[in-house]
Amino acid sequence: MINWHDIDTVLLDMDGTLLDLAFDNFFWQVYVPRQYALQKQLTDSEANALLKAWIERHQGTLNWYCLDFWSEELGLDIAGLKRRVAERIGYRPGAEQFLQSLRDSGRRVIMVTNAHPDALSLKVERTGIDRYFDALVSSHSYRAAKEEQAFWETLQHHHPFAAPRTLLVDDSLPVLASGQRYGLGHLWSILHPDSSTPARAHTDPFPAIDDFARVSPGQALRP
């Protein structure tokens, strides 16, 4: 269980942690290839193969998360396409209750996301998730993805925190590993980030949250 008495600051990822990753996986794995195939007069399988190789080359970099970059590379209005299927955006089970419990506990809660500002804005518009946070931080504003140490260094500068007394929850294991290298004291992953696929068996070497209700701070108020 999370030792809330040793935690002052909570850093939370958005997609796959609080919001269902099914939206993003559908968008990038199905909807964008379909639109690209229509534009380039390709078959779905041809478009999928091209985009898969293209996207994998940038994985873990800021470009991988940048809507402007992919709009230019693919010749598609990526932000506009996201709005077309925005009804698919939704919370993971128990996420809102977990966020409210954090607010009630008095801890500082900061969103740390690799989502592009346009994607973040759309999801805030659809869910109202911003009301649960003291600050929303997109890695694009720091010019460094969360996989890079420069992100945590810049975050520390803008929102000072005691790393040993900070909790990071993120569905990405490379991001958690980056946080670990920076010295964050409490690191948890998510067992089932995408409701459209089976849950992961484990997230070693990091513990994982399966049910938010079981790790809620409850009455564990900030010291």
Tab-separated table of C-alpha atoms in Angstrom:
chain	number	residue	atom	x	y	z
A	1	MET	CA	0.000	0.000	0.000
A	2	ILE	CA	1.024	3.626	-0.516
A	3	ASN	CA	2.509	5.129	2.641
A	4	TRP	CA	0.626	8.422	2.582
A	5	HIS	CA	2.180	9.711	5.798
A	6	ASP	CA	5.516	9.979	3.941
A	7	ILE	CA	4.073	11.898	0.967
A	8	ASP	CA	3.570	15.661	0.602
A	9	THR	CA	3.467	16.084	-3.188
A	10	VAL	CA	1.646	13.870	-5.693
A	11	LEU	CA	2.624	13.897	-9.375
A	12	LEU	CA	0.059	12.245	-11.635
A	13	ASP	CA	0.231	11.310	-15.283
A	14	MET	CA	-2.949	11.791	-17.327
A	15	ASP	CA	-3.356	9.309	-20.207
A	16	GLY	CA	-3.396	5.698	-19.058
A	17	THR	CA	-3.257	6.761	-15.416
A	18	LEU	CA	-6.316	8.931	-14.820
A	19	LEU	CA	-7.887	8.836	-18.285
A	20	ASP	CA	-8.520	5.654	-20.246
A	21	LEU	CA	-5.695	5.016	-22.714
A	22	ALA	CA	-8.239	3.333	-25.003
A	23	PHE	CA	-8.936	6.739	-26.553
A	24	ASP	CA	-5.321	7.441	-27.489
A	25	ASN	CA	-4.640	3.902	-28.692
A	26	PHE	CA	-7.740	3.981	-30.897
A	27	PHE	CA	-6.791	7.392	-32.228
A	28	TRP	CA	-3.190	6.559	-33.141
A	29	GLN	CA	-3.552	2.900	-34.039
A	30	VAL	CA	-6.884	2.987	-35.910
A	31	TYR	CA	-8.233	6.452	-36.679
A	32	VAL	CA	-5.085	8.259	-37.844
A	33	PRO	CA	-3.909	5.368	-40.086
A	34	ARG	CA	-7.415	5.237	-41.583
A	35	GLN	CA	-7.368	8.963	-42.374
A	36	TYR	CA	-3.835	8.729	-43.757
A	37	ALA	CA	-4.844	5.797	-45.975
A	38	LEU	CA	-7.768	7.791	-47.356
A	39	GLN	CA	-5.572	10.805	-48.059
A	40	LYS	CA	-2.761	8.845	-49.706
A	41	GLN	CA	-5.017	6.251	-51.381
A	42	LEU	CA	-3.371	3.390	-49.505
A	43	THR	CA	-4.820	0.243	-48.033
A	44	ASP	CA	-5.342	0.206	-44.280
A	45	SER	CA	-2.536	-2.334	-43.855
A	46	GLU	CA	-0.111	-0.225	-45.915
A	47	ALA	CA	-0.923	2.900	-43.922
A	48	ASN	CA	-0.638	1.014	-40.631
A	49	ALA	CA	2.788	-0.365	-41.521
A	50	LEU	CA	4.107	3.026	-42.618
A	51	LEU	CA	2.833	4.878	-39.561
A	52	LYS	CA	3.915	2.199	-37.103
A	53	ALA	CA	7.522	2.351	-38.323
A	54	TRP	CA	7.391	6.148	-38.502
A	55	ILE	CA	6.055	6.602	-34.998
A	56	GLU	CA	8.372	4.024	-33.411
A	57	ARG	CA	11.405	5.968	-34.651
A	58	HIS	CA	10.410	8.855	-32.397
A	59	GLN	CA	9.211	6.896	-29.356
A	60	GLY	CA	10.323	8.375	-26.047
A	61	THR	CA	11.108	11.783	-27.572
A	62	LEU	CA	9.075	14.963	-27.399
A	63	ASN	CA	8.237	14.592	-31.119
A	64	TRP	CA	6.404	11.337	-30.325
A	65	TYR	CA	3.906	13.329	-28.261
A	66	CYS	CA	3.768	16.477	-30.403
A	67	LEU	CA	0.573	17.083	-32.386
A	68	ASP	CA	2.227	19.857	-34.407
A	69	PHE	CA	5.064	17.534	-35.423
A	70	TRP	CA	2.702	14.789	-36.609
A	71	SER	CA	0.421	17.251	-38.370
A	72	GLU	CA	3.383	18.432	-40.412
A	73	GLU	CA	4.841	14.967	-40.981
A	74	LEU	CA	1.574	13.341	-42.032
A	75	GLY	CA	-0.162	16.272	-43.668
A	76	LEU	CA	-3.156	15.816	-41.369
A	77	ASP	CA	-4.828	18.146	-38.876
A	78	ILE	CA	-4.129	15.927	-35.861
A	79	ALA	CA	-5.707	18.275	-33.311
A	80	GLY	CA	-8.802	18.556	-35.487
A	81	LEU	CA	-9.019	14.780	-35.881
A	82	LYS	CA	-8.837	14.353	-32.106
A	83	ARG	CA	-11.862	16.598	-31.723
A	84	ARG	CA	-13.838	14.416	-34.151
A	85	VAL	CA	-13.592	11.420	-31.825
A	86	ALA	CA	-13.421	13.276	-28.492
A	87	GLU	CA	-16.542	11.517	-27.201
A	88	ARG	CA	-14.283	8.519	-26.555
A	89	ILE	CA	-12.327	10.433	-23.879
A	90	GLY	CA	-13.123	9.258	-20.358
A	91	TYR	CA	-11.809	8.599	-16.858
A	92	ARG	CA	-10.428	5.272	-15.730
A	93	PRO	CA	-12.626	3.558	-13.088
A	94	GLY	CA	-12.336	5.261	-9.700
A	95	ALA	CA	-9.992	7.998	-10.930
A	96	GLU	CA	-12.257	10.935	-10.088
A	97	GLN	CA	-12.925	9.655	-6.589
A	98	PHE	CA	-9.187	9.162	-6.096
A	99	LEU	CA	-8.509	12.732	-7.225
A	100	GLN	CA	-11.144	14.124	-4.884
A	101	SER	CA	-9.663	12.136	-2.018
A	102	LEU	CA	-6.257	13.648	-2.762
A	103	ARG	CA	-7.712	17.147	-2.736
A	104	ASP	CA	-9.453	16.439	0.557
A	105	SER	CA	-6.190	15.176	2.074
A	106	GLY	CA	-4.522	18.585	1.651
A	107	ARG	CA	-1.582	17.355	-0.416
A	108	ARG	CA	-0.235	19.281	-3.365
A	109	VAL	CA	-1.314	17.553	-6.577
A	110	ILE	CA	0.368	18.295	-9.913
A	111	MET	CA	-0.408	16.775	-13.298
A	112	VAL	CA	2.736	15.869	-15.228
A	113	THR	CA	1.928	14.791	-18.773
A	114	ASN	CA	3.688	14.319	-22.082
A	115	ALA	CA	0.434	15.272	-23.802
A	116	HIS	CA	0.657	18.176	-26.229
A	117	PRO	CA	-1.022	21.363	-24.882
A	118	ASP	CA	-3.780	21.072	-27.518
A	119	ALA	CA	-4.534	17.485	-26.436
A	120	LEU	CA	-4.426	18.508	-22.775
A	121	SER	CA	-6.815	21.388	-23.450
A	122	LEU	CA	-9.269	19.084	-25.225
A	123	LYS	CA	-9.239	16.578	-22.385
A	124	VAL	CA	-9.696	19.299	-19.775
A	125	GLU	CA	-12.644	20.574	-21.821
A	126	ARG	CA	-14.208	17.106	-21.987
A	127	THR	CA	-13.580	15.989	-18.394
A	128	GLY	CA	-13.014	19.043	-16.172
A	129	ILE	CA	-9.997	17.216	-14.746
A	130	ASP	CA	-8.134	20.470	-14.074
A	131	ARG	CA	-10.290	21.217	-11.022
A	132	TYR	CA	-8.486	18.536	-9.033
A	133	PHE	CA	-4.972	19.936	-9.518
A	134	ASP	CA	-2.793	22.700	-8.157
A	135	ALA	CA	-0.968	22.842	-11.501
A	136	LEU	CA	-1.049	21.187	-14.928
A	137	VAL	CA	2.365	20.663	-16.521
A	138	SER	CA	2.870	19.582	-20.124
A	139	SER	CA	6.404	18.443	-20.908
A	140	HIS	CA	6.198	20.489	-24.127
A	141	SER	CA	6.413	23.662	-22.065
A	142	TYR	CA	9.746	22.413	-20.690
A	143	ARG	CA	11.045	21.195	-24.086
A	144	ALA	CA	11.838	17.815	-22.536
A	145	ALA	CA	9.789	14.615	-22.246
A	146	LYS	CA	9.319	12.986	-18.846
A	147	GLU	CA	11.731	10.261	-19.967
A	148	GLU	CA	14.500	12.891	-19.741
A	149	GLN	CA	16.115	14.146	-16.545
A	150	ALA	CA	15.794	17.700	-17.832
A	151	PHE	CA	12.036	17.471	-17.317
A	152	TRP	CA	12.325	16.763	-13.579
A	153	GLU	CA	15.011	19.400	-13.138
A	154	THR	CA	12.798	22.027	-14.772
A	155	LEU	CA	9.758	20.866	-12.803
A	156	GLN	CA	11.765	21.260	-9.600
A	157	HIS	CA	12.648	24.814	-10.623
A	158	HIS	CA	9.039	25.834	-11.340
A	159	HIS	CA	7.278	23.767	-8.664
A	160	PRO	CA	9.808	22.964	-5.910
A	161	PHE	CA	9.231	19.628	-4.183
A	162	ALA	CA	11.073	17.304	-1.808
A	163	ALA	CA	11.849	14.340	-4.074
A	164	PRO	CA	11.961	11.699	-1.272
A	165	ARG	CA	8.479	12.779	-0.121
A	166	THR	CA	6.977	12.846	-3.620
A	167	LEU	CA	4.731	10.215	-5.216
A	168	LEU	CA	4.686	9.698	-8.997
A	169	VAL	CA	1.928	7.593	-10.552
A	170	ASP	CA	2.426	6.857	-14.261
A	171	ASP	CA	1.511	3.979	-16.563
A	172	SER	CA	4.827	4.339	-18.442
A	173	LEU	CA	7.686	2.273	-17.022
A	174	PRO	CA	10.382	4.365	-18.794
A	175	VAL	CA	8.910	7.490	-17.198
A	176	LEU	CA	8.912	5.849	-13.755
A	177	ALA	CA	12.526	4.788	-14.297
A	178	SER	CA	13.375	8.395	-15.147
A	179	GLY	CA	11.653	9.583	-11.973
A	180	GLN	CA	13.543	6.978	-9.990
A	181	ARG	CA	16.855	8.241	-11.382
A	182	TYR	CA	15.899	11.732	-10.287
A	183	GLY	CA	15.294	10.491	-6.749
A	184	LEU	CA	11.501	10.459	-6.434
A	185	GLY	CA	10.731	8.478	-3.312
A	186	HIS	CA	7.433	6.790	-4.227
A	187	LEU	CA	6.797	5.301	-7.673
A	188	TRP	CA	3.653	3.448	-8.750
A	189	SER	CA	2.384	2.254	-12.102
A	190	ILE	CA	-1.068	1.314	-13.431
A	191	LEU	CA	-2.047	-2.282	-14.070
A	192	HIS	CA	-4.831	-1.635	-16.597
A	193	PRO	CA	-4.228	1.635	-18.481
A	194	ASP	CA	-6.338	0.695	-21.551
A	195	SER	CA	-9.823	-0.723	-20.924
A	196	SER	CA	-9.967	-2.140	-24.468
A	197	THR	CA	-7.048	-4.523	-23.847
A	198	PRO	CA	-6.286	-7.043	-21.073
A	199	ALA	CA	-4.641	-5.788	-17.897
A	200	ARG	CA	-0.892	-6.239	-17.574
A	201	ALA	CA	0.274	-9.141	-15.422
A	202	HIS	CA	2.779	-6.889	-13.624
A	203	THR	CA	4.741	-3.643	-13.974
A	204	ASP	CA	8.033	-4.799	-12.454
A	205	PRO	CA	10.109	-3.382	-10.943
A	206	PHE	CA	7.413	-0.918	-9.879
A	207	PRO	CA	4.275	-1.744	-7.868
A	208	ALA	CA	1.004	-1.136	-9.682
A	209	ILE	CA	-2.414	0.240	-8.825
A	210	ASP	CA	-5.326	-1.940	-9.908
A	211	ASP	CA	-8.109	-0.320	-7.875
A	212	PHE	CA	-7.848	3.370	-6.918
A	213	ALA	CA	-10.174	2.843	-3.974
A	214	ARG	CA	-7.627	0.529	-2.359
A	215	VAL	CA	-4.846	3.148	-2.424
A	216	SER	CA	-6.890	6.258	-1.657
A	217	PRO	CA	-5.368	8.505	1.041
A	218	GLY	CA	-8.703	8.418	2.840
A	219	GLN	CA	-8.183	9.906	6.296
A	220	ALA	CA	-4.393	10.099	5.886
A	221	LEU	CA	-4.208	13.883	5.978
A	222	ARG	CA	-0.998	15.627	5.128
A	223	PRO	CA	1.198	15.954	8.237
